[in-house]
mmCIF file of C-alpha atoms in Angstrom:
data_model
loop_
_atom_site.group_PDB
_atom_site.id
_atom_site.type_symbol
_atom_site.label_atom_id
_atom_site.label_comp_id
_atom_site.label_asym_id
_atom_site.label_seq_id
_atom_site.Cartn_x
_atom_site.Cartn_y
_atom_site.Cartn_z
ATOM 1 C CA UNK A 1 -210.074 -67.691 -152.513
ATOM 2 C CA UNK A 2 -207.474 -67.395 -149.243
ATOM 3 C CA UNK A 3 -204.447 -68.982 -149.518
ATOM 4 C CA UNK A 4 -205.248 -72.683 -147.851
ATOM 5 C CA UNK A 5 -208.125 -72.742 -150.661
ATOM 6 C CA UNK A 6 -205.529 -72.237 -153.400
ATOM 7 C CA UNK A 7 -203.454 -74.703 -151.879
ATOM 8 C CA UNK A 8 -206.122 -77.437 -151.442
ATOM 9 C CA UNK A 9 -207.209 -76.439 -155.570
ATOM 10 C CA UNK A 10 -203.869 -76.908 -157.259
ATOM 11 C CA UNK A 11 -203.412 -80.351 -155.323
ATOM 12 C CA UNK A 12 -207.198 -81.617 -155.588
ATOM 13 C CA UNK A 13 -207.829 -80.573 -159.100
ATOM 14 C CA UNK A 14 -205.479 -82.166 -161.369
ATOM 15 C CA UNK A 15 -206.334 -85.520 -159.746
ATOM 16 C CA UNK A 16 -209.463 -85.527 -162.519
ATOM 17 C CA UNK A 17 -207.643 -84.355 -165.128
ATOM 18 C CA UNK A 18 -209.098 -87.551 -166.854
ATOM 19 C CA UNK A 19 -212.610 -86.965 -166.083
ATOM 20 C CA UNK A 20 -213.161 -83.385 -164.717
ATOM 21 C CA UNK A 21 -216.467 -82.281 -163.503
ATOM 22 C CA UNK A 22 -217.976 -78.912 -163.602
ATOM 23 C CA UNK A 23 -216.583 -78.281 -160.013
ATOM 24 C CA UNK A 24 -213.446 -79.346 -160.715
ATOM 25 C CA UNK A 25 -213.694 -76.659 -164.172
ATOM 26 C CA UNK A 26 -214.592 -74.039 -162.242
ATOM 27 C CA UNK A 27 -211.855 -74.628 -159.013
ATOM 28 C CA UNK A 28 -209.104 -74.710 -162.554
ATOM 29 C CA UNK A 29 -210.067 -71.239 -163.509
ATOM 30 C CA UNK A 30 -210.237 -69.853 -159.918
ATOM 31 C CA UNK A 31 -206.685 -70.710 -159.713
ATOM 32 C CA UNK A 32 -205.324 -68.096 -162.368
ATOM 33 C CA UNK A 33 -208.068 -65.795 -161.178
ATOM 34 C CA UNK A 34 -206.638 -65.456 -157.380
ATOM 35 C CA UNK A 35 -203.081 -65.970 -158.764
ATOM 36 C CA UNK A 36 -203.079 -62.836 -161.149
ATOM 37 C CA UNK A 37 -204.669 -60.766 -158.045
ATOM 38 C CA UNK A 38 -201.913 -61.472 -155.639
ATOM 39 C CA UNK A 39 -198.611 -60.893 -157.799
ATOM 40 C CA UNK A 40 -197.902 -57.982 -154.907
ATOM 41 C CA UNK A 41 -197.715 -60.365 -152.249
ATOM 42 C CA UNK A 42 -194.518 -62.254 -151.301
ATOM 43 C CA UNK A 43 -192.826 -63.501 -149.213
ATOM 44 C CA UNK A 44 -190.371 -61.559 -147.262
ATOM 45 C CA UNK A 45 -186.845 -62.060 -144.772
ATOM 46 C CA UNK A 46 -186.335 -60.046 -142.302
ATOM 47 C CA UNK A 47 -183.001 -59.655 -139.947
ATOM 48 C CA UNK A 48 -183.711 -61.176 -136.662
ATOM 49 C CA UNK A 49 -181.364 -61.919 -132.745
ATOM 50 C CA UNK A 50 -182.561 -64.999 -133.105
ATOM 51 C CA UNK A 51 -181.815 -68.075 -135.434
ATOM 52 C CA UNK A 52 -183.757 -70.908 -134.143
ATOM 53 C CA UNK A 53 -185.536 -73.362 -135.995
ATOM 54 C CA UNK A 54 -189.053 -73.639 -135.383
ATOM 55 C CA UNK A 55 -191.369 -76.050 -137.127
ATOM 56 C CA UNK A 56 -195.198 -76.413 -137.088
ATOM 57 C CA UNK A 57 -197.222 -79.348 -138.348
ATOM 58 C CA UNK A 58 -200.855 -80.460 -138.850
ATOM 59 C CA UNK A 59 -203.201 -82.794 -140.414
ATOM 60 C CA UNK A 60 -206.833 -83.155 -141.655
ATOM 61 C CA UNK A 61 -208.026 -87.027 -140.839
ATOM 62 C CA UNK A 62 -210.017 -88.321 -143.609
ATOM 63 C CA UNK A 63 -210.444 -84.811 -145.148
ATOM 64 C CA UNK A 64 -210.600 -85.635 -148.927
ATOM 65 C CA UNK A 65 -214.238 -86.691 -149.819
ATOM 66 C CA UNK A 66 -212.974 -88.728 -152.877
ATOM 67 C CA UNK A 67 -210.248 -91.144 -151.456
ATOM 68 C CA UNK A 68 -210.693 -90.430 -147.661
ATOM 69 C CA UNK A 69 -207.139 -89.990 -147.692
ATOM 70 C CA UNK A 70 -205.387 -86.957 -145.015
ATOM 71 C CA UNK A 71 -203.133 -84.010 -146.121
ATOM 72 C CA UNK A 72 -200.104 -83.346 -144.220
ATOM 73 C CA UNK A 73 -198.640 -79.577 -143.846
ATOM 74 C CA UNK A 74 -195.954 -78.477 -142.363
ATOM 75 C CA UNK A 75 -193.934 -75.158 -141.865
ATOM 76 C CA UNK A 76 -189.646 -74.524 -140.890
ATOM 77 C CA UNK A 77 -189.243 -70.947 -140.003
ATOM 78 C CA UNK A 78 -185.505 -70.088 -139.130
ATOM 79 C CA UNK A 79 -185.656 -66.916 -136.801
ATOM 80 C CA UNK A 80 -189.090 -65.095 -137.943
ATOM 81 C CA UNK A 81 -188.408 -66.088 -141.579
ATOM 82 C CA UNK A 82 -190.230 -69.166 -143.090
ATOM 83 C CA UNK A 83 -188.156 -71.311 -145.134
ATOM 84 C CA UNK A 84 -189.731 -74.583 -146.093
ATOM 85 C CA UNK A 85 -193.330 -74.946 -146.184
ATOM 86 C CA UNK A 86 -195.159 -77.752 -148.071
ATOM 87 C CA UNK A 87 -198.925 -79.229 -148.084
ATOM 88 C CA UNK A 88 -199.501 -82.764 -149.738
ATOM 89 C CA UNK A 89 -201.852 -85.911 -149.414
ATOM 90 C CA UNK A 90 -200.472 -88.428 -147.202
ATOM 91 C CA UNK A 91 -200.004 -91.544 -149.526
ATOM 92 C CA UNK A 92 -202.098 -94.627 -147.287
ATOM 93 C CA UNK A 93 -205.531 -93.952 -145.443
ATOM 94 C CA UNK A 94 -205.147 -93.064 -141.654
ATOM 95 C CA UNK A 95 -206.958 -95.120 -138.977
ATOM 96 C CA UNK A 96 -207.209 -92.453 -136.699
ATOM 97 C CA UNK A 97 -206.546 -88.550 -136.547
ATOM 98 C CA UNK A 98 -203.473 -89.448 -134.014
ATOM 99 C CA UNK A 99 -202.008 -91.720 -136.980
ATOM 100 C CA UNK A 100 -202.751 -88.806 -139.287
ATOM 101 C CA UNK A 101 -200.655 -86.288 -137.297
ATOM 102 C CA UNK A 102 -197.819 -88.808 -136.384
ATOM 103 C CA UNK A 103 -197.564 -89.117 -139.557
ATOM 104 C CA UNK A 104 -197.127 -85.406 -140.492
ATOM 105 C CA UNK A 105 -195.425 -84.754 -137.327
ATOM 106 C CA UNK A 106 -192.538 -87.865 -138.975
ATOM 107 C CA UNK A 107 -192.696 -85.318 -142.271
ATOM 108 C CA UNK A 108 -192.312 -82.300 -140.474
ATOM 109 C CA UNK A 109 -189.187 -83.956 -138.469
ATOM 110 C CA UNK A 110 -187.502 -84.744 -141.707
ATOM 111 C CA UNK A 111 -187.848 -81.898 -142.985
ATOM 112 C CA UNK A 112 -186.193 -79.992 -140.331
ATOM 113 C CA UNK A 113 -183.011 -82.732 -140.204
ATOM 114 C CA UNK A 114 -182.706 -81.535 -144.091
ATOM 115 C CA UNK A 115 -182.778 -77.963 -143.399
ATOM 116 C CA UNK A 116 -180.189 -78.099 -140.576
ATOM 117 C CA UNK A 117 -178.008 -80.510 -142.274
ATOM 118 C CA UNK A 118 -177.945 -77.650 -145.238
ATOM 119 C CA UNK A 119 -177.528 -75.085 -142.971
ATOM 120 C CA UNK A 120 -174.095 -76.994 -141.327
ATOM 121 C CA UNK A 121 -172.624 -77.939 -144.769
ATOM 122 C CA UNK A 122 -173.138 -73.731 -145.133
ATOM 123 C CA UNK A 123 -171.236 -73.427 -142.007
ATOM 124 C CA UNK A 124 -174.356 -71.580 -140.347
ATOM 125 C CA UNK A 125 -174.298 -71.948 -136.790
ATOM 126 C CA UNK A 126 -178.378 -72.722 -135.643
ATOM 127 C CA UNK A 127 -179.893 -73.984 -133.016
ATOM 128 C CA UNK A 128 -183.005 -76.108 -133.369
ATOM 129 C CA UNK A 129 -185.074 -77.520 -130.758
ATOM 130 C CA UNK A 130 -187.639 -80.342 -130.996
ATOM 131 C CA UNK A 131 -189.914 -82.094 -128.025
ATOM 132 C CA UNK A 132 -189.961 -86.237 -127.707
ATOM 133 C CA UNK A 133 -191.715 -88.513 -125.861
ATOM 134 C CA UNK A 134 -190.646 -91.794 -126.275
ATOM 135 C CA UNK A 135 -193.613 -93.764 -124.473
ATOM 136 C CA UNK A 136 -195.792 -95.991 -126.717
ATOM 137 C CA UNK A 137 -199.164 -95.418 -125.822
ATOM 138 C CA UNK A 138 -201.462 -98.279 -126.621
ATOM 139 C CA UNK A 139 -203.549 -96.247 -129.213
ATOM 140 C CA UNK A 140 -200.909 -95.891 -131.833
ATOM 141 C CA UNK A 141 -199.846 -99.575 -131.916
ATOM 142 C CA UNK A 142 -201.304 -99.831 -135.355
ATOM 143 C CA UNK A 143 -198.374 -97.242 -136.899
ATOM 144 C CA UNK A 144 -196.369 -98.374 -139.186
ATOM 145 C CA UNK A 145 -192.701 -98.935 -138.025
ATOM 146 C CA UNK A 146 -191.632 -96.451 -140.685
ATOM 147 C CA UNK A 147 -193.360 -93.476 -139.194
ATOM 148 C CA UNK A 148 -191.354 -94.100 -135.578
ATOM 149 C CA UNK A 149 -187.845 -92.708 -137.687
ATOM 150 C CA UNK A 150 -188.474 -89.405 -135.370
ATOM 151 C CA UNK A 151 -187.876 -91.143 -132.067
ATOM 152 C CA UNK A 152 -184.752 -92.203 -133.975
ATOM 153 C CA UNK A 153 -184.274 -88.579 -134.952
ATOM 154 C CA UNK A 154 -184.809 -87.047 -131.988
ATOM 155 C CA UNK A 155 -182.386 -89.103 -129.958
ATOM 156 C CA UNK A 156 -179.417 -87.991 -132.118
#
């Protein structure tokens, strides 16, 4: 099991708690499985020049079979160093795979504003750079308002 499968099992699997099938049973005891074989790895920091933030995001349109619904990821590294990382269902159906990485893309951009608003109140000096492009293009008309907060982001 690689990482992005463990990842995908410990957020699909307790959705069936209630009513598990012998799939879902065997993805619960792969879980302990891959995590008692990889209690060596880690995560680790290294010393870099360079403290720039740097943030990478993706989606997978309609890629849960059950509720058709699309998982958001993101990663924040600061330097070479990853410091925020997270993988979840997005919580309303996409219409298309644009809405479905807008919509990470909005996560992504929030999550960087946290981490560099924590990193000022610590008096750490970073810079962060992000690309915008304010033009509406008639395919994403159908976003919701809400998702649009990193235009409003982005022109601070």
């Amino acid at each position: 099991m690689s990482r992005h499968d463990l990842s995908f099992a410990v957020n699909y699997v307790p959705q069936f708690m209630h009513q598990p099938t012998d799939v879902h049973l065997q993805l619960e005891k792969r879980i302990p499985r891959y995590v008692k074989g990889s209690l060596g790895f880690g995560i680790k920091f290294t010393q870099g020049d360079s403290y720039v933030l740097s943030a990478y995001s993706d989606s997978d349109w309609d890629g849960c079979p059950d509720t058709r619904k699309s998982t958001s990821c993101y990663c924040v590294f600061m330097g070479p160093n990853l410091v925020a990382w997270s993988s979840k269902k997005q919580p309303k159906i996409s219409r298309s795979s644009t809405e479905a990485e807008y919509k990470a893309l909005s996560l992504t951009a929030t999550e960087v504003q946290w981490v560099y608003y924590v990193l000022n109140e610590l008096s750490f000096h970073g810079a962060m750079s992000l690309a915008a492009n304010p033009v509406f293009h008639a395919t994403t008309k159908h976003i919701e308002i809400d998702f649009h907060t990193i235009r409003d982001l982005m022109a601070l």
